[in-house]
Short mmCIF file of C-alpha atoms in Angstrom, two decimals:
data_model
loop_
_atom_site.label_atom_id
_atom_site.label_comp_id
_atom_site.label_asym_id
_atom_site.label_seq_id
_atom_site.Cartn_x
_atom_site.Cartn_y
_atom_site.Cartn_z
CA MET F 82 90.69 103.07 69.50
CA TRP F 83 93.19 103.56 72.58
CA VAL F 84 96.53 104.87 71.12
CA TYR F 85 99.17 103.05 73.61
CA CYS F 86 98.99 104.61 76.81
CA GLN F 87 99.62 102.47 80.29
CA ILE F 88 98.96 103.04 84.06
CA VAL F 89 100.05 102.76 87.16
CA ILE F 90 97.66 101.30 90.02
CA ARG F 91 98.66 101.16 93.78
CA THR F 92 97.54 97.82 95.54
CA SER F 93 97.58 96.42 98.93
CA GLY F 94 99.17 93.65 97.75
CA GLY F 95 98.90 89.67 99.17
CA LYS F 96 96.37 87.20 97.25
CA SER F 97 94.06 90.57 96.41
CA HIS F 98 97.31 91.85 94.36
CA ILE F 99 97.88 88.65 92.38
CA ALA F 100 93.92 88.63 91.61
CA TYR F 101 93.63 91.46 90.48
CA THR F 102 96.62 91.30 87.69
CA LYS F 103 94.98 87.77 86.59
CA LEU F 104 91.69 88.67 86.10
CA LEU F 105 91.80 92.36 85.71
CA PHE F 106 95.17 94.11 84.79
CA GLU F 107 95.95 91.49 81.86
CA PRO F 108 92.26 90.94 80.45
CA PHE F 109 92.00 94.75 80.24
CA THR F 110 95.50 95.22 78.25
CA LYS F 111 94.16 92.56 75.57
CA GLU F 112 91.29 94.18 75.41
CA THR F 113 92.03 97.46 74.99
CA GLY F 114 95.79 97.75 74.47
CA ILE F 115 96.31 99.82 77.68
CA LYS F 116 98.96 98.59 79.80
CA VAL F 117 98.16 98.11 83.53
CA THR F 118 100.67 97.41 85.92
CA GLY F 119 100.42 97.29 89.23
CA ILE F 120 102.65 98.22 92.26
CA PRO F 121 102.38 96.48 95.92
CA SER F 122 102.33 98.97 98.72
CA ASN F 123 101.71 99.62 102.53
CA VAL F 124 98.56 100.30 103.94
CA GLU F 125 97.46 103.88 104.09
CA PRO F 126 99.36 105.11 101.58
CA ILE F 127 97.96 108.72 102.34
CA ALA F 128 101.24 110.43 102.61
CA GLU F 129 103.07 108.76 99.05
CA ILE F 130 99.77 110.25 97.53
CA LYS F 131 100.01 113.55 98.89
CA THR F 132 103.93 113.55 97.86
CA MET F 133 103.12 112.44 94.36
CA VAL F 134 100.27 115.01 93.85
CA ASN F 135 102.27 118.04 95.18
CA THR F 136 104.98 117.14 93.29
CA GLN F 137 103.63 116.08 89.82
CA THR F 138 105.88 113.37 90.01
CA TYR F 139 103.21 109.83 89.54
CA HIS F 140 104.64 106.70 90.59
CA TRP F 141 100.83 105.69 90.62
CA ASN F 142 97.87 106.64 88.66
CA MET F 143 95.21 105.28 90.83
CA ALA F 144 95.26 103.25 94.05
CA CYS F 145 92.94 100.98 96.14
CA LEU F 146 92.08 103.10 98.97
CA GLY F 147 89.94 102.04 102.09
CA SER F 148 87.01 104.06 103.39
CA ARG F 149 89.37 106.31 105.53
CA ALA F 150 91.69 106.70 102.90
CA ILE F 151 89.12 108.43 100.87
CA PRO F 152 87.39 111.15 102.49
CA ILE F 153 90.92 112.42 104.14
CA LEU F 154 92.43 112.17 100.22
CA SER F 155 89.57 113.75 98.26
CA GLN F 156 88.45 116.96 101.15
CA LEU F 157 91.76 117.93 100.68
CA GLY F 158 92.03 117.87 96.77
CA TYR F 159 94.55 114.43 96.56
CA LEU F 160 91.73 112.67 93.85
CA GLU F 161 90.25 113.31 90.75
CA PRO F 162 86.42 113.01 90.32
CA HIS F 163 86.05 109.78 88.62
CA GLU F 164 82.79 111.12 86.74
CA LEU F 165 81.53 107.73 86.64
CA MET F 166 78.14 107.80 89.43
CA ASN F 167 76.01 107.63 86.09
CA ASP F 168 77.80 105.06 84.26
CA HIS F 169 75.09 102.41 83.54
CA VAL F 170 77.13 99.16 84.93
CA VAL F 171 79.03 101.77 88.00
CA LYS F 172 75.07 102.74 89.47
CA ASN F 173 74.30 99.52 90.34
CA MET F 174 76.60 99.03 93.29
CA ILE F 175 75.97 98.79 96.98
CA PRO F 176 75.36 102.25 97.11
CA GLN F 177 77.77 103.13 100.49
CA ALA F 178 80.21 101.87 98.27
CA LEU F 179 80.18 104.53 95.74
CA SER F 180 81.70 108.14 95.96
CA ASP F 181 82.32 111.08 93.75
CA TYR F 182 85.96 110.37 94.07
CA GLY F 183 85.86 106.51 94.38
CA VAL F 184 84.46 102.95 93.41
CA GLY F 185 83.71 100.32 94.91
CA LYS F 186 85.71 97.07 93.94
CA ASN F 187 85.40 94.66 97.25
CA VAL F 188 84.24 94.63 100.33
CA TYR F 189 87.21 93.87 102.92
CA SER F 190 87.34 92.34 106.48
CA THR F 191 89.70 92.22 109.41
CA VAL F 192 89.08 89.11 111.43
CA LEU F 193 90.52 87.21 114.56
CA ALA F 194 93.08 84.31 112.69
CA TYR F 195 94.56 81.81 114.91
CA ARG F 196 96.68 78.59 114.46
CA THR F 197 94.66 75.41 114.25
CA ASP F 198 97.65 73.31 115.69
CA VAL F 199 98.54 75.53 118.36
CA PHE F 200 94.85 75.22 119.51
CA LYS F 201 94.38 71.78 119.36
CA GLY F 202 92.02 70.35 121.88
CA ARG F 203 92.10 73.70 123.43
CA SER F 204 89.52 76.61 123.65
CA ILE F 205 89.04 78.52 120.34
CA PRO F 206 89.88 82.55 120.35
CA ARG F 207 86.60 83.70 118.66
CA THR F 208 86.75 87.44 119.52
CA TRP F 209 88.77 90.26 120.74
CA GLU F 210 88.43 89.69 124.64
CA ASP F 211 89.84 86.40 123.44
CA PHE F 212 92.80 87.38 121.84
CA TRP F 213 93.47 89.65 124.91
CA ASN F 214 93.22 87.04 127.49
CA VAL F 215 96.29 85.08 126.90
CA GLY F 216 95.92 83.23 130.75
CA LYS F 217 92.97 81.09 128.66
CA PHE F 218 94.43 81.45 125.08
CA PRO F 219 98.21 81.62 125.54
CA GLY F 220 100.14 81.76 122.56
CA LEU F 221 102.11 83.85 120.28
CA ARG F 222 100.13 87.23 119.08
CA GLY F 223 100.64 89.70 116.64
CA LEU F 224 98.53 93.01 116.24
CA ARG F 225 98.59 95.39 113.06
CA GLN F 226 100.98 98.41 112.94
CA ILE F 227 98.11 101.27 112.61
CA PRO F 228 95.91 102.72 114.89
CA PHE F 229 92.88 101.90 112.95
CA ASP F 230 91.33 98.34 113.25
CA THR F 231 93.38 98.35 116.50
CA LEU F 232 91.52 100.60 118.78
CA GLU F 233 88.27 99.41 117.69
CA GLU F 234 89.88 95.43 118.48
CA ALA F 235 91.25 97.24 121.77
CA LEU F 236 87.80 98.57 122.34
CA MET F 237 85.64 95.44 121.66
CA ALA F 238 88.28 93.78 124.11
CA ASP F 239 87.75 95.71 126.56
CA GLY F 240 83.89 94.96 126.55
CA VAL F 241 82.10 97.65 124.26
CA GLU F 242 79.50 96.21 122.19
CA PRO F 243 80.17 96.58 118.30
CA SER F 244 77.26 99.15 117.63
CA GLU F 245 78.66 101.69 120.48
CA VAL F 246 81.99 101.60 119.49
CA TYR F 247 82.00 104.75 117.82
CA SER F 248 79.76 106.32 120.66
CA CYS F 249 81.35 105.27 123.49
CA ALA F 250 82.19 107.86 126.34
CA ASP F 251 86.07 108.56 126.07
CA GLY F 252 86.35 105.76 123.81
CA ILE F 253 89.94 106.65 122.23
CA ASN F 254 91.48 106.59 126.03
CA ARG F 255 89.59 103.87 126.70
CA ALA F 256 90.85 101.76 123.53
CA PHE F 257 94.51 102.57 124.92
CA ARG F 258 94.01 101.78 128.43
CA SER F 259 93.06 98.29 126.69
CA LEU F 260 95.84 98.44 124.88
CA ASP F 261 98.33 98.68 127.29
CA LYS F 262 96.86 95.34 128.59
CA ILE F 263 97.96 93.50 125.92
CA LYS F 264 100.75 95.66 125.15
CA SER F 265 103.85 92.59 126.71
CA HIS F 266 102.45 90.24 124.83
CA ILE F 267 102.67 91.33 121.12
CA SER F 268 105.87 89.98 119.52
CA ILE F 269 104.97 90.92 116.00
CA TRP F 270 103.88 94.54 114.53
CA TRP F 271 102.19 93.47 111.02
CA GLN F 272 102.47 95.74 108.31
CA ASN F 273 100.75 94.38 105.00
CA ASN F 274 98.89 91.55 104.12
CA PRO F 275 102.15 89.52 102.30
CA HIS F 276 103.99 90.17 105.78
CA ALA F 277 100.73 88.87 108.18
CA GLU F 278 100.27 85.95 105.73
CA HIS F 279 103.92 85.00 106.36
CA LEU F 280 103.45 84.89 109.86
CA LEU F 281 100.60 82.43 109.60
CA LYS F 282 102.52 80.53 107.73
CA THR F 283 105.58 79.96 109.11
CA GLY F 284 104.04 79.84 112.75
CA GLU F 285 105.40 83.01 114.27
CA VAL F 286 101.86 84.13 115.51
CA HIS F 287 99.76 81.72 116.90
CA LEU F 288 96.52 84.28 116.98
CA ILE F 289 96.96 87.43 114.96
CA PRO F 290 93.76 89.97 113.50
CA ALA F 291 94.03 89.81 109.57
CA PHE F 292 92.22 90.59 106.64
CA THR F 293 90.45 87.94 105.26
CA THR F 294 92.50 87.71 102.16
CA SER F 295 95.62 86.73 104.05
CA VAL F 296 94.54 84.43 105.94
CA ILE F 297 92.24 82.14 103.19
CA SER F 298 95.61 81.84 101.20
CA ALA F 299 97.65 81.04 104.17
CA MET F 300 95.03 78.40 104.57
CA GLU F 301 94.70 76.83 100.53
CA ALA F 302 98.56 76.51 101.11
CA GLY F 303 97.72 74.08 103.54
CA ALA F 304 99.10 75.84 106.59
CA PRO F 305 97.58 75.07 110.07
CA VAL F 306 94.59 78.26 109.52
CA ALA F 307 91.11 79.38 110.51
CA PHE F 308 89.82 82.25 112.00
CA SER F 309 85.99 83.89 113.79
CA TRP F 310 83.57 86.01 112.11
CA ASP F 311 83.12 87.25 115.55
CA GLN F 312 83.44 91.01 115.45
CA HIS F 313 85.34 90.91 111.95
CA ILE F 314 85.63 94.39 111.29
CA TYR F 315 84.80 95.51 107.87
CA ALA F 316 84.44 98.44 105.22
CA TYR F 317 84.39 98.94 101.58
CA ASP F 318 88.59 99.50 99.44
CA SER F 319 87.54 101.25 95.80
CA TRP F 320 89.68 102.05 92.93
CA THR F 321 90.29 105.85 92.79
CA ILE F 322 92.63 108.19 90.70
CA LEU F 323 95.08 110.66 91.66
CA ARG F 324 94.52 114.39 90.74
CA GLY F 325 96.25 115.31 87.95
CA THR F 326 97.29 112.39 87.24
CA PRO F 327 98.14 111.46 82.88
CA ASN F 328 95.97 109.04 81.38
CA ALA F 329 92.76 110.00 83.52
CA ASP F 330 90.49 108.92 80.90
CA ALA F 331 92.27 105.64 81.18
CA CYS F 332 91.39 105.20 84.55
CA ARG F 333 87.98 105.53 84.26
CA GLU F 334 88.17 102.90 81.77
CA PHE F 335 89.69 100.86 83.47
CA ILE F 336 87.41 100.98 86.32
CA ARG F 337 84.45 100.82 83.93
CA PHE F 338 86.03 97.43 82.83
CA ALA F 339 86.58 95.93 86.53
CA THR F 340 83.33 97.41 87.45
CA HIS F 341 81.15 94.76 85.72
CA PRO F 342 79.46 92.27 87.73
CA GLU F 343 81.13 89.38 85.60
CA ARG F 344 84.66 90.13 86.29
CA GLN F 345 83.83 90.90 89.98
CA ALA F 346 82.10 87.38 90.58
CA ARG F 347 85.64 85.95 88.89
CA LEU F 348 87.49 87.33 92.29
CA ILE F 349 85.10 85.65 94.39
CA PRO F 350 87.49 82.60 95.22
CA TYR F 351 90.03 84.86 96.71
CA GLY F 352 88.23 85.85 98.92
CA ILE F 353 87.33 89.55 97.39
CA ALA F 354 83.85 90.47 98.08
CA PRO F 355 81.43 91.83 95.05
CA THR F 356 80.42 95.47 95.35
CA GLN F 357 78.14 94.28 92.61
CA PRO F 358 75.10 92.91 93.70
CA ALA F 359 74.70 90.85 90.56
CA ALA F 360 77.80 89.62 90.52
CA LEU F 361 75.80 86.85 93.31
CA GLU F 362 73.23 86.38 91.01
CA PRO F 363 72.99 82.57 90.65
CA SER F 364 73.05 82.49 86.68
CA ILE F 365 76.53 84.62 87.07
CA LEU F 366 78.13 82.48 89.22
CA LYS F 367 77.22 79.73 87.54
CA LYS F 368 78.02 80.90 84.13
CA ASN F 369 81.70 82.09 85.88
CA ASP F 370 82.18 78.05 87.43
CA ILE F 371 82.11 79.83 90.83
CA ASP F 372 81.27 77.24 93.68
CA PRO F 373 78.99 78.38 95.85
CA LYS F 374 81.08 77.29 98.83
CA TYR F 375 83.49 80.34 98.58
CA LEU F 376 80.43 82.96 99.22
CA LYS F 377 80.53 81.30 103.31
CA LEU F 378 84.08 82.72 103.04
CA LEU F 379 82.53 86.42 101.69
CA ALA F 380 82.30 89.72 104.63
CA THR F 381 79.41 90.00 102.27
CA TYR F 382 77.94 86.65 103.27
CA PRO F 383 74.47 87.47 105.49
CA ASP F 384 75.58 85.01 107.99
CA ASN F 385 79.29 86.96 108.42
CA LEU F 386 77.81 90.30 107.92
CA LYS F 387 75.87 90.39 110.61
CA LYS F 388 77.96 89.32 113.41
CA GLY F 389 80.24 92.45 111.74
CA LEU F 390 81.52 95.91 112.99
CA PHE F 391 81.65 98.73 109.35
CA ASN F 392 84.59 100.72 109.81
CA ASP F 393 83.16 104.41 110.11
CA GLY F 394 86.02 106.37 107.56
CA LEU F 395 84.63 109.02 108.65
CA TYR F 396 85.02 108.79 112.50
CA TRP F 397 88.66 109.42 111.72
CA MET F 398 88.55 111.82 109.58
CA ASP F 399 89.47 114.87 112.11
CA LYS F 400 91.65 112.25 113.74
CA HIS F 401 94.00 110.46 111.02
CA SER F 402 96.94 112.45 111.52
CA SER F 403 97.25 112.65 115.45
CA MET F 404 95.93 109.05 116.07
CA ILE F 405 98.99 107.37 113.92
CA GLU F 406 101.18 109.84 116.04
CA ARG F 407 100.24 109.03 119.36
CA PHE F 408 100.34 105.32 118.55
CA ASN F 409 103.48 105.34 117.52
CA GLU F 410 104.41 107.18 120.10
CA TRP F 411 102.63 104.83 122.32
CA ARG F 412 103.75 101.92 120.75
CA LEU F 413 107.38 102.84 120.50
CA GLY F 414 107.36 104.22 123.88
CA GLN F 415 108.51 102.16 127.38
CA VAL F 416 105.25 103.29 129.40
CA GLY F 417 101.76 102.89 128.37
CA ALA F 418 99.16 106.13 127.02
#
C-alpha cells in the first residue's frame, strides 16, 4: 500500500497528452492512489531538465523524451536508471526502445501533411523534394523550429537517399544549403504538437512536416488534411526519470503499469504506436475493441515502416548544442548559412 504521493510527468502535449491522461494517468491513480499529473512542454526540454536537476527543483519527476535527448542527458548524469531491464513485462518490448535510462512508450513519426482543399485537383505532395518544389506545389509552408528532423528533410529534398542521410559527405553543410533554398518560402515556424495541429486546422499552412498524432487529430476534428508516409522520419519516445527526483520508486511503478501490452493497445486509436509487440496481437486488439483500421495509421505498420528513416539520436549526441545554435542563427539571420 502506497503512502500518498504524487508524480508529475512532462509530455509533449497535443493528442498524446489527452490519451495518456485518460488511459494511463487517471487509471494508475485509481489503481494505486498515486496521483499523476501531466504537464505539456515544448519539444527537446534538455535545458529545463538540466536546471531542475542542478537546482534540485523538480517541476517534473518524469519526462517523455525522444531518442536524441536520452543519450545526451544520461551521459551527463541527468537521468535516473529505471532498473526495470529484467521486469517481466518491460523486458519484452522492442530492444531498440529499451535502454538503462528510458523505457519506450511509443514509436513516433514526422510526416509531410497537407491541406486537401488546397491541393484538390492538383498533384499531391508526397516527398521532401515535393515540399521544397514551390513551383509545382505552391502554398503556405511551415517548418519545425528545431534543426533535428528539419536537417534530415533538407538532405532528402536535395536528393540524398534515406539510407545515406547520416553518412553522406559534408551532410550538415549540404543540409543548410538546401534549407537556404526554401527559407524565404517558410511563413511559420512551429514549436510543438498543439501548434502544428492548430496550423493544419485553421489552414494557416498548406504543407507542413508534423507528428502523426497532430495530423490525425486534425483529420478527426474534420479538417481537410491528409499526409504521406513517404520518407517519414521515425524514432522512439520513452518514459524517463529525472536524476535525484523525489518518489522515484513511484515513477518506476507507473512505468510498469504504462508498459503493459493491453494498455499500450488502448492507445493505438490515438495514433500512438506501441513498443510492445504483444500489443498488436489479434487477441489483445479484439479484447480491447481496437478496430484494425487504426493499425494502418501507425509508424510501425509494415508498409509504413519500410518507407521511413530512423532518426539516429546518437549521430546528434555530440552536435546537439552546436546545431541548435547554428540553426537559430541561420533562421534569424538575413543571409543563408
